[in-house]
PDB file of C-alpha atoms in Angstrom:
ATOM      1  CA  UNK A  20      16.476 -45.425 -12.819  1.00 51.00           C
ATOM      2  CA  UNK A  21      18.249 -46.260 -16.007  1.00 78.00           C
ATOM      3  CA  UNK A  22      18.314 -42.688 -17.237  1.00 91.00           C
ATOM      4  CA  UNK A  23      17.113 -39.181 -16.600  1.00 94.00           C
ATOM      5  CA  UNK A  24      13.346 -38.918 -16.795  1.00 95.00           C
ATOM      6  CA  UNK A  25      11.210 -35.835 -17.190  1.00 96.00           C
ATOM      7  CA  UNK A  26       7.511 -35.192 -16.907  1.00 96.00           C
ATOM      8  CA  UNK A  27       5.307 -34.241 -18.500  1.00 97.00           C
ATOM      9  CA  UNK A  28       6.676 -34.872 -21.970  1.00 95.00           C
ATOM     10  CA  UNK A  29       4.381 -32.203 -23.374  1.00 96.00           C
ATOM     11  CA  UNK A  30       2.605 -29.318 -21.697  1.00 97.00           C
ATOM     12  CA  UNK A  31       0.268 -26.806 -23.276  1.00 98.00           C
ATOM     13  CA  UNK A  32      -0.734 -23.899 -21.071  1.00 97.00           C
ATOM     14  CA  UNK A  33      -2.423 -20.569 -21.396  1.00 97.00           C
ATOM     15  CA  UNK A  34      -0.482 -17.362 -21.078  1.00 97.00           C
ATOM     16  CA  UNK A  35      -0.401 -16.203 -17.483  1.00 97.00           C
ATOM     17  CA  UNK A  36      -0.700 -19.649 -15.925  1.00 97.00           C
ATOM     18  CA  UNK A  37       1.979 -21.266 -13.771  1.00 98.00           C
ATOM     19  CA  UNK A  38       3.631 -24.545 -14.783  1.00 98.00           C
ATOM     20  CA  UNK A  39       5.796 -27.097 -12.998  1.00 98.00           C
ATOM     21  CA  UNK A  40       8.220 -29.351 -14.796  1.00 98.00           C
ATOM     22  CA  UNK A  41       9.749 -32.357 -13.098  1.00 97.00           C
ATOM     23  CA  UNK A  42      13.092 -34.074 -13.455  1.00 97.00           C
ATOM     24  CA  UNK A  43      14.255 -37.382 -11.983  1.00 96.00           C
ATOM     25  CA  UNK A  44      18.041 -37.676 -12.314  1.00 95.00           C
ATOM     26  CA  UNK A  45      20.065 -40.840 -12.564  1.00 93.00           C
ATOM     27  CA  UNK A  46      20.308 -42.464  -9.164  1.00 91.00           C
ATOM     28  CA  UNK A  47      23.497 -41.435  -7.389  1.00 87.00           C
ATOM     29  CA  UNK A  48      24.151 -38.387  -9.548  1.00 90.00           C
ATOM     30  CA  UNK A  49      24.797 -35.421  -7.309  1.00 89.00           C
ATOM     31  CA  UNK A  50      24.714 -32.711  -9.966  1.00 90.00           C
ATOM     32  CA  UNK A  51      21.571 -31.640 -11.824  1.00 93.00           C
ATOM     33  CA  UNK A  52      21.161 -29.063 -14.572  1.00 94.00           C
ATOM     34  CA  UNK A  53      18.245 -27.408 -16.337  1.00 97.00           C
ATOM     35  CA  UNK A  54      18.567 -26.087 -19.890  1.00 96.00           C
ATOM     36  CA  UNK A  55      16.139 -24.468 -22.292  1.00 96.00           C
ATOM     37  CA  UNK A  56      16.095 -25.150 -26.023  1.00 93.00           C
ATOM     38  CA  UNK A  57      14.097 -22.789 -28.165  1.00 92.00           C
ATOM     39  CA  UNK A  58      13.081 -23.857 -31.653  1.00 87.00           C
ATOM     40  CA  UNK A  59      16.106 -23.945 -33.943  1.00 80.00           C
ATOM     41  CA  UNK A  60      18.448 -22.868 -31.177  1.00 82.00           C
ATOM     42  CA  UNK A  61      21.115 -24.424 -29.036  1.00 85.00           C
ATOM     43  CA  UNK A  62      20.649 -25.112 -25.359  1.00 91.00           C
ATOM     44  CA  UNK A  63      20.672 -22.281 -22.844  1.00 93.00           C
ATOM     45  CA  UNK A  64      21.830 -23.028 -19.318  1.00 92.00           C
ATOM     46  CA  UNK A  65      19.275 -22.138 -16.659  1.00 95.00           C
ATOM     47  CA  UNK A  66      20.311 -23.498 -13.265  1.00 94.00           C
ATOM     48  CA  UNK A  67      22.671 -26.009 -11.637  1.00 91.00           C
ATOM     49  CA  UNK A  68      22.415 -27.953  -8.379  1.00 91.00           C
ATOM     50  CA  UNK A  69      25.350 -29.718  -6.732  1.00 88.00           C
ATOM     51  CA  UNK A  70      24.668 -31.621  -3.550  1.00 82.00           C
ATOM     52  CA  UNK A  71      23.804 -29.325  -0.678  1.00 82.00           C
ATOM     53  CA  UNK A  72      25.624 -26.318  -2.145  1.00 85.00           C
ATOM     54  CA  UNK A  73      23.748 -23.182  -3.115  1.00 87.00           C
ATOM     55  CA  UNK A  74      22.489 -23.561  -6.688  1.00 90.00           C
ATOM     56  CA  UNK A  75      23.984 -21.604  -9.563  1.00 89.00           C
ATOM     57  CA  UNK A  76      20.996 -19.614 -10.795  1.00 91.00           C
ATOM     58  CA  UNK A  77      22.949 -17.417 -13.175  1.00 89.00           C
ATOM     59  CA  UNK A  78      21.061 -18.594 -16.251  1.00 91.00           C
ATOM     60  CA  UNK A  79      17.507 -18.011 -15.075  1.00 95.00           C
ATOM     61  CA  UNK A  80      16.041 -15.433 -17.502  1.00 94.00           C
ATOM     62  CA  UNK A  81      13.696 -13.712 -15.058  1.00 94.00           C
ATOM     63  CA  UNK A  82      12.284 -13.939 -11.557  1.00 95.00           C
ATOM     64  CA  UNK A  83       9.319 -15.839 -12.978  1.00 97.00           C
ATOM     65  CA  UNK A  84      11.615 -18.852 -13.178  1.00 97.00           C
ATOM     66  CA  UNK A  85      12.603 -20.855 -10.117  1.00 97.00           C
ATOM     67  CA  UNK A  86      13.761 -24.364  -9.355  1.00 96.00           C
ATOM     68  CA  UNK A  87      14.061 -26.592  -6.359  1.00 95.00           C
ATOM     69  CA  UNK A  88      15.778 -29.861  -5.681  1.00 94.00           C
ATOM     70  CA  UNK A  89      15.078 -32.278  -2.876  1.00 85.00           C
ATOM     71  CA  UNK A  90      18.389 -33.582  -1.603  1.00 80.00           C
ATOM     72  CA  UNK A  91      20.098 -35.349  -4.460  1.00 79.00           C
ATOM     73  CA  UNK A  92      16.936 -36.494  -6.172  1.00 88.00           C
ATOM     74  CA  UNK A  93      13.959 -34.925  -7.890  1.00 95.00           C
ATOM     75  CA  UNK A  94      13.981 -31.363  -9.151  1.00 97.00           C
ATOM     76  CA  UNK A  95      11.112 -29.146 -10.239  1.00 97.00           C
ATOM     77  CA  UNK A  96      11.375 -26.122 -12.491  1.00 98.00           C
ATOM     78  CA  UNK A  97       8.535 -23.655 -11.992  1.00 98.00           C
ATOM     79  CA  UNK A  98       7.585 -20.925 -14.409  1.00 98.00           C
ATOM     80  CA  UNK A  99       5.117 -18.407 -13.081  1.00 98.00           C
ATOM     81  CA  UNK A 100       2.826 -16.243 -15.211  1.00 97.00           C
ATOM     82  CA  UNK A 101       3.964 -17.943 -18.388  1.00 98.00           C
ATOM     83  CA  UNK A 102       4.571 -15.886 -21.505  1.00 97.00           C
ATOM     84  CA  UNK A 103       4.619 -16.979 -25.134  1.00 96.00           C
ATOM     85  CA  UNK A 104       8.383 -16.540 -25.271  1.00 95.00           C
ATOM     86  CA  UNK A 105       8.656 -19.277 -22.634  1.00 97.00           C
ATOM     87  CA  UNK A 106       7.609 -21.826 -25.263  1.00 97.00           C
ATOM     88  CA  UNK A 107      10.546 -24.188 -25.626  1.00 97.00           C
ATOM     89  CA  UNK A 108      11.831 -27.636 -24.767  1.00 95.00           C
ATOM     90  CA  UNK A 109      13.130 -27.763 -21.209  1.00 97.00           C
ATOM     91  CA  UNK A 110      15.897 -30.290 -20.743  1.00 96.00           C
ATOM     92  CA  UNK A 111      17.248 -31.700 -17.542  1.00 96.00           C
ATOM     93  CA  UNK A 112      20.642 -33.333 -17.169  1.00 94.00           C
ATOM     94  CA  UNK A 113      22.509 -35.002 -14.353  1.00 93.00           C
ATOM     95  CA  UNK A 114      26.113 -35.924 -13.746  1.00 90.00           C
ATOM     96  CA  UNK A 115      28.144 -37.713 -11.144  1.00 86.00           C
ATOM     97  CA  UNK A 116      29.355 -34.296 -10.118  1.00 66.00           C
ATOM     98  CA  UNK A 117      32.678 -35.213  -8.611  1.00 63.00           C
ATOM     99  CA  UNK A 118      36.148 -35.138 -10.085  1.00 62.00           C
ATOM    100  CA  UNK A 119      37.555 -33.136 -12.934  1.00 60.00           C
ATOM    101  CA  UNK A 120      35.724 -34.796 -15.727  1.00 63.00           C
ATOM    102  CA  UNK A 121      32.660 -36.447 -14.319  1.00 67.00           C
ATOM    103  CA  UNK A 122      30.766 -33.251 -13.580  1.00 67.00           C
ATOM    104  CA  UNK A 123      30.920 -32.410 -17.279  1.00 75.00           C
ATOM    105  CA  UNK A 124      29.669 -35.782 -18.467  1.00 83.00           C
ATOM    106  CA  UNK A 125      26.057 -34.824 -18.411  1.00 89.00           C
ATOM    107  CA  UNK A 126      23.277 -37.258 -19.203  1.00 91.00           C
ATOM    108  CA  UNK A 127      20.184 -35.638 -20.614  1.00 93.00           C
ATOM    109  CA  UNK A 128      16.526 -36.470 -20.259  1.00 94.00           C
ATOM    110  CA  UNK A 129      14.114 -36.421 -23.202  1.00 92.00           C
ATOM    111  CA  UNK A 130      12.810 -32.981 -22.288  1.00 94.00           C
ATOM    112  CA  UNK A 131       9.454 -31.342 -21.691  1.00 96.00           C
ATOM    113  CA  UNK A 132       7.979 -29.461 -24.625  1.00 96.00           C
ATOM    114  CA  UNK A 133       6.176 -26.409 -23.270  1.00 98.00           C
ATOM    115  CA  UNK A 134       3.761 -24.502 -25.459  1.00 97.00           C
ATOM    116  CA  UNK A 135       2.240 -21.276 -24.157  1.00 97.00           C
ATOM    117  CA  UNK A 136      -0.848 -20.195 -26.074  1.00 96.00           C
TER     118      UNK A 136
ATOM    119  CA  UNK B   3      31.838 -13.133 -23.938  1.00 66.00           C
ATOM    120  CA  UNK B   4      32.194 -16.898 -24.127  1.00 75.00           C
ATOM    121  CA  UNK B   5      30.564 -18.307 -27.210  1.00 86.00           C
ATOM    122  CA  UNK B   6      30.398 -21.355 -29.431  1.00 93.00           C
ATOM    123  CA  UNK B   7      29.853 -21.071 -33.177  1.00 95.00           C
ATOM    124  CA  UNK B   8      28.720 -23.810 -35.483  1.00 96.00           C
ATOM    125  CA  UNK B   9      28.896 -22.118 -38.895  1.00 96.00           C
ATOM    126  CA  UNK B  10      26.846 -24.723 -40.741  1.00 95.00           C
ATOM    127  CA  UNK B  11      23.180 -24.798 -39.827  1.00 94.00           C
ATOM    128  CA  UNK B  12      22.367 -27.642 -42.207  1.00 96.00           C
ATOM    129  CA  UNK B  13      24.571 -30.163 -44.016  1.00 97.00           C
ATOM    130  CA  UNK B  14      23.607 -32.877 -46.471  1.00 97.00           C
ATOM    131  CA  UNK B  15      25.962 -35.741 -47.310  1.00 97.00           C
ATOM    132  CA  UNK B  16      25.555 -38.974 -49.194  1.00 97.00           C
ATOM    133  CA  UNK B  17      25.648 -42.232 -47.311  1.00 97.00           C
ATOM    134  CA  UNK B  18      29.194 -43.539 -47.262  1.00 97.00           C
ATOM    135  CA  UNK B  19      30.729 -40.114 -47.742  1.00 97.00           C
ATOM    136  CA  UNK B  20      32.976 -38.475 -45.187  1.00 97.00           C
ATOM    137  CA  UNK B  21      31.703 -35.833 -42.806  1.00 97.00           C
ATOM    138  CA  UNK B  22      33.159 -32.845 -41.040  1.00 97.00           C
ATOM    139  CA  UNK B  23      31.120 -30.575 -38.776  1.00 98.00           C
ATOM    140  CA  UNK B  24      32.757 -27.341 -37.724  1.00 98.00           C
ATOM    141  CA  UNK B  25      32.887 -25.820 -34.269  1.00 97.00           C
ATOM    142  CA  UNK B  26      34.723 -22.696 -33.126  1.00 96.00           C
ATOM    143  CA  UNK B  27      34.772 -21.300 -29.620  1.00 92.00           C
ATOM    144  CA  UNK B  28      35.651 -17.969 -28.133  1.00 88.00           C
ATOM    145  CA  UNK B  29      37.270 -18.176 -24.753  1.00 77.00           C
ATOM    146  CA  UNK B  30      40.526 -16.959 -23.219  1.00 68.00           C
ATOM    147  CA  UNK B  31      41.758 -20.283 -21.911  1.00 74.00           C
ATOM    148  CA  UNK B  32      41.356 -23.776 -23.259  1.00 73.00           C
ATOM    149  CA  UNK B  33      37.941 -24.980 -22.225  1.00 81.00           C
ATOM    150  CA  UNK B  34      36.680 -28.497 -22.013  1.00 88.00           C
ATOM    151  CA  UNK B  35      35.048 -29.430 -25.315  1.00 91.00           C
ATOM    152  CA  UNK B  36      32.181 -31.727 -26.184  1.00 93.00           C
ATOM    153  CA  UNK B  37      30.067 -32.967 -29.053  1.00 96.00           C
ATOM    154  CA  UNK B  38      26.502 -34.139 -28.458  1.00 95.00           C
ATOM    155  CA  UNK B  39      24.018 -35.695 -30.869  1.00 96.00           C
ATOM    156  CA  UNK B  40      20.261 -35.287 -30.679  1.00 93.00           C
ATOM    157  CA  UNK B  41      18.221 -37.743 -32.708  1.00 89.00           C
ATOM    158  CA  UNK B  42      14.548 -37.043 -33.404  1.00 81.00           C
ATOM    159  CA  UNK B  43      12.463 -37.656 -30.317  1.00 74.00           C
ATOM    160  CA  UNK B  44      15.483 -38.541 -28.211  1.00 77.00           C
ATOM    161  CA  UNK B  45      17.579 -36.782 -25.647  1.00 81.00           C
ATOM    162  CA  UNK B  46      21.089 -35.527 -26.191  1.00 90.00           C
ATOM    163  CA  UNK B  47      23.797 -38.170 -26.198  1.00 92.00           C
ATOM    164  CA  UNK B  48      27.453 -37.454 -25.561  1.00 92.00           C
ATOM    165  CA  UNK B  49      29.586 -38.425 -28.572  1.00 95.00           C
ATOM    166  CA  UNK B  50      33.010 -37.435 -27.292  1.00 94.00           C
ATOM    167  CA  UNK B  51      34.873 -35.036 -25.081  1.00 91.00           C
ATOM    168  CA  UNK B  52      38.254 -33.317 -24.810  1.00 91.00           C
ATOM    169  CA  UNK B  53      39.821 -32.233 -21.547  1.00 86.00           C
ATOM    170  CA  UNK B  54      43.562 -32.290 -22.228  1.00 84.00           C
ATOM    171  CA  UNK B  55      46.293 -34.390 -23.783  1.00 87.00           C
ATOM    172  CA  UNK B  56      46.039 -35.938 -27.225  1.00 89.00           C
ATOM    173  CA  UNK B  57      44.257 -33.460 -29.446  1.00 91.00           C
ATOM    174  CA  UNK B  58      42.571 -36.163 -31.521  1.00 96.00           C
ATOM    175  CA  UNK B  59      39.822 -37.831 -29.537  1.00 95.00           C
ATOM    176  CA  UNK B  60      37.759 -40.835 -30.422  1.00 96.00           C
ATOM    177  CA  UNK B  61      34.120 -41.147 -29.574  1.00 95.00           C
ATOM    178  CA  UNK B  62      31.212 -43.465 -29.983  1.00 94.00           C
ATOM    179  CA  UNK B  63      29.607 -44.478 -33.281  1.00 94.00           C
ATOM    180  CA  UNK B  64      32.872 -44.034 -35.188  1.00 96.00           C
ATOM    181  CA  UNK B  65      33.149 -40.286 -34.625  1.00 97.00           C
ATOM    182  CA  UNK B  66      36.342 -38.408 -33.850  1.00 97.00           C
ATOM    183  CA  UNK B  67      37.204 -34.789 -33.227  1.00 98.00           C
ATOM    184  CA  UNK B  68      40.387 -32.772 -33.335  1.00 96.00           C
ATOM    185  CA  UNK B  69      41.189 -29.864 -31.045  1.00 94.00           C
ATOM    186  CA  UNK B  70      43.232 -27.130 -32.726  1.00 94.00           C
ATOM    187  CA  UNK B  71      44.266 -24.484 -30.236  1.00 91.00           C
ATOM    188  CA  UNK B  72      45.600 -22.103 -32.904  1.00 91.00           C
ATOM    189  CA  UNK B  73      42.247 -22.081 -34.634  1.00 93.00           C
ATOM    190  CA  UNK B  74      40.055 -22.326 -31.516  1.00 92.00           C
ATOM    191  CA  UNK B  75      38.315 -25.184 -33.235  1.00 95.00           C
ATOM    192  CA  UNK B  76      37.015 -28.620 -32.337  1.00 96.00           C
ATOM    193  CA  UNK B  77      35.696 -30.135 -35.555  1.00 98.00           C
ATOM    194  CA  UNK B  78      33.800 -33.418 -35.608  1.00 98.00           C
ATOM    195  CA  UNK B  79      34.586 -35.988 -38.292  1.00 98.00           C
ATOM    196  CA  UNK B  80      33.458 -39.370 -39.503  1.00 98.00           C
ATOM    197  CA  UNK B  81      35.066 -41.203 -42.425  1.00 97.00           C
ATOM    198  CA  UNK B  82      31.884 -42.873 -43.689  1.00 97.00           C
ATOM    199  CA  UNK B  83      28.415 -41.665 -42.800  1.00 97.00           C
ATOM    200  CA  UNK B  84      25.508 -44.035 -42.240  1.00 96.00           C
ATOM    201  CA  UNK B  85      21.855 -43.166 -42.744  1.00 95.00           C
ATOM    202  CA  UNK B  86      21.331 -43.540 -38.992  1.00 94.00           C
ATOM    203  CA  UNK B  87      23.698 -40.612 -38.385  1.00 96.00           C
ATOM    204  CA  UNK B  88      21.036 -38.171 -39.539  1.00 96.00           C
ATOM    205  CA  UNK B  89      20.435 -36.007 -36.480  1.00 96.00           C
ATOM    206  CA  UNK B  90      21.285 -32.669 -34.956  1.00 95.00           C
ATOM    207  CA  UNK B  91      24.787 -32.208 -33.634  1.00 97.00           C
ATOM    208  CA  UNK B  92      25.769 -29.765 -30.929  1.00 96.00           C
ATOM    209  CA  UNK B  93      29.199 -28.591 -29.958  1.00 96.00           C
ATOM    210  CA  UNK B  94      29.543 -27.451 -26.347  1.00 93.00           C
ATOM    211  CA  UNK B  95      32.227 -25.941 -24.167  1.00 90.00           C
ATOM    212  CA  UNK B  96      32.688 -25.820 -20.435  1.00 85.00           C
ATOM    213  CA  UNK B  97      35.079 -23.079 -19.337  1.00 72.00           C
ATOM    214  CA  UNK B  98      37.602 -24.937 -17.215  1.00 59.00           C
ATOM    215  CA  UNK B  99      37.169 -24.590 -13.485  1.00 57.00           C
ATOM    216  CA  UNK B 100      33.545 -23.534 -13.511  1.00 60.00           C
ATOM    217  CA  UNK B 101      30.549 -25.324 -12.102  1.00 65.00           C
ATOM    218  CA  UNK B 102      30.145 -27.664 -15.014  1.00 73.00           C
ATOM    219  CA  UNK B 103      27.506 -25.777 -16.963  1.00 82.00           C
ATOM    220  CA  UNK B 104      27.840 -26.130 -20.706  1.00 88.00           C
ATOM    221  CA  UNK B 105      27.669 -23.459 -23.369  1.00 89.00           C
ATOM    222  CA  UNK B 106      26.172 -24.861 -26.557  1.00 92.00           C
ATOM    223  CA  UNK B 107      26.417 -23.898 -30.181  1.00 94.00           C
ATOM    224  CA  UNK B 108      23.246 -23.525 -32.188  1.00 93.00           C
ATOM    225  CA  UNK B 109      23.577 -26.941 -33.717  1.00 94.00           C
ATOM    226  CA  UNK B 110      24.087 -28.444 -37.163  1.00 96.00           C
ATOM    227  CA  UNK B 111      21.384 -30.582 -38.724  1.00 96.00           C
ATOM    228  CA  UNK B 112      22.797 -33.478 -40.704  1.00 97.00           C
ATOM    229  CA  UNK B 113      20.778 -35.001 -43.505  1.00 97.00           C
ATOM    230  CA  UNK B 114      22.015 -38.218 -45.136  1.00 97.00           C
ATOM    231  CA  UNK B 115      21.083 -38.984 -48.742  1.00 95.00           C
ATOM    232  CA  UNK B 116      20.751 -42.638 -49.766  1.00 90.00           C
TER     233      UNK B 116
END
C-alpha cells in the first residue's frame, strides 16, 4: 500500500477483555515496530520485528502484551486482560530495515486509539 | 539511562516569526538523531535526521536542525513559521548500532498565532 495502515482506528473495551490491534506495513519493508503513546507523552517502544530474526521484545511492559508478524507483512499486537492503564494510542511503523540509515527511517501509521473502561 | 528531553512542553509563536524547539539527549556516544512532526489526526512524519557529517541538516517544510556535540543538543529551527506548522514535534534518538528502535522525547506542542 501507499503507507502504513492500522485497524481499528478506535477501540473501546471493558477492563479484563482481550484486544487485537492490526498493522499493515509498507510493502517491501522488512522492519516493523510497535510503539505506545499515552496522553501527553512521547512514544514508548514496545517491540521490533526484522525479517525472520527473533523479535526485540524489550519494550513490552508486561506478559499481557504480545505481538506476532507473518513473514514480512501484517503484524498483530495483542493485549490480554486489559487494564485502564493500557489506554493509549498504539502506533505501528515500518522501515526498509537494511543499511545504516534506512532502518531508522521509520514510517508511521495513524495509530489505534485504545480506551479501556 | 538513555533519555531525550524536550524542555518546552508548549510554545506559541506568531506567524512569520522564527522558531527554535529544543532537544537534549543523554547518551554516551553520538546517537542518530531525528525530528518528527505529528499533526492532529495524522501519523508521525519524519522532518529530518542526523547520522554523521555536517552538523547542520536540512529537512522538509523549511526546517533545519543543528547537532551540537558539546551541548548534547539537536535543536530544530525554522526562520519563518506558517500557520500550518501548528502541530506536536518530537525529538528522537537511536543509539548507534542498535536494532533501530527510537527513544522519543515527550514532545513540544507548537501553537501559531495569526
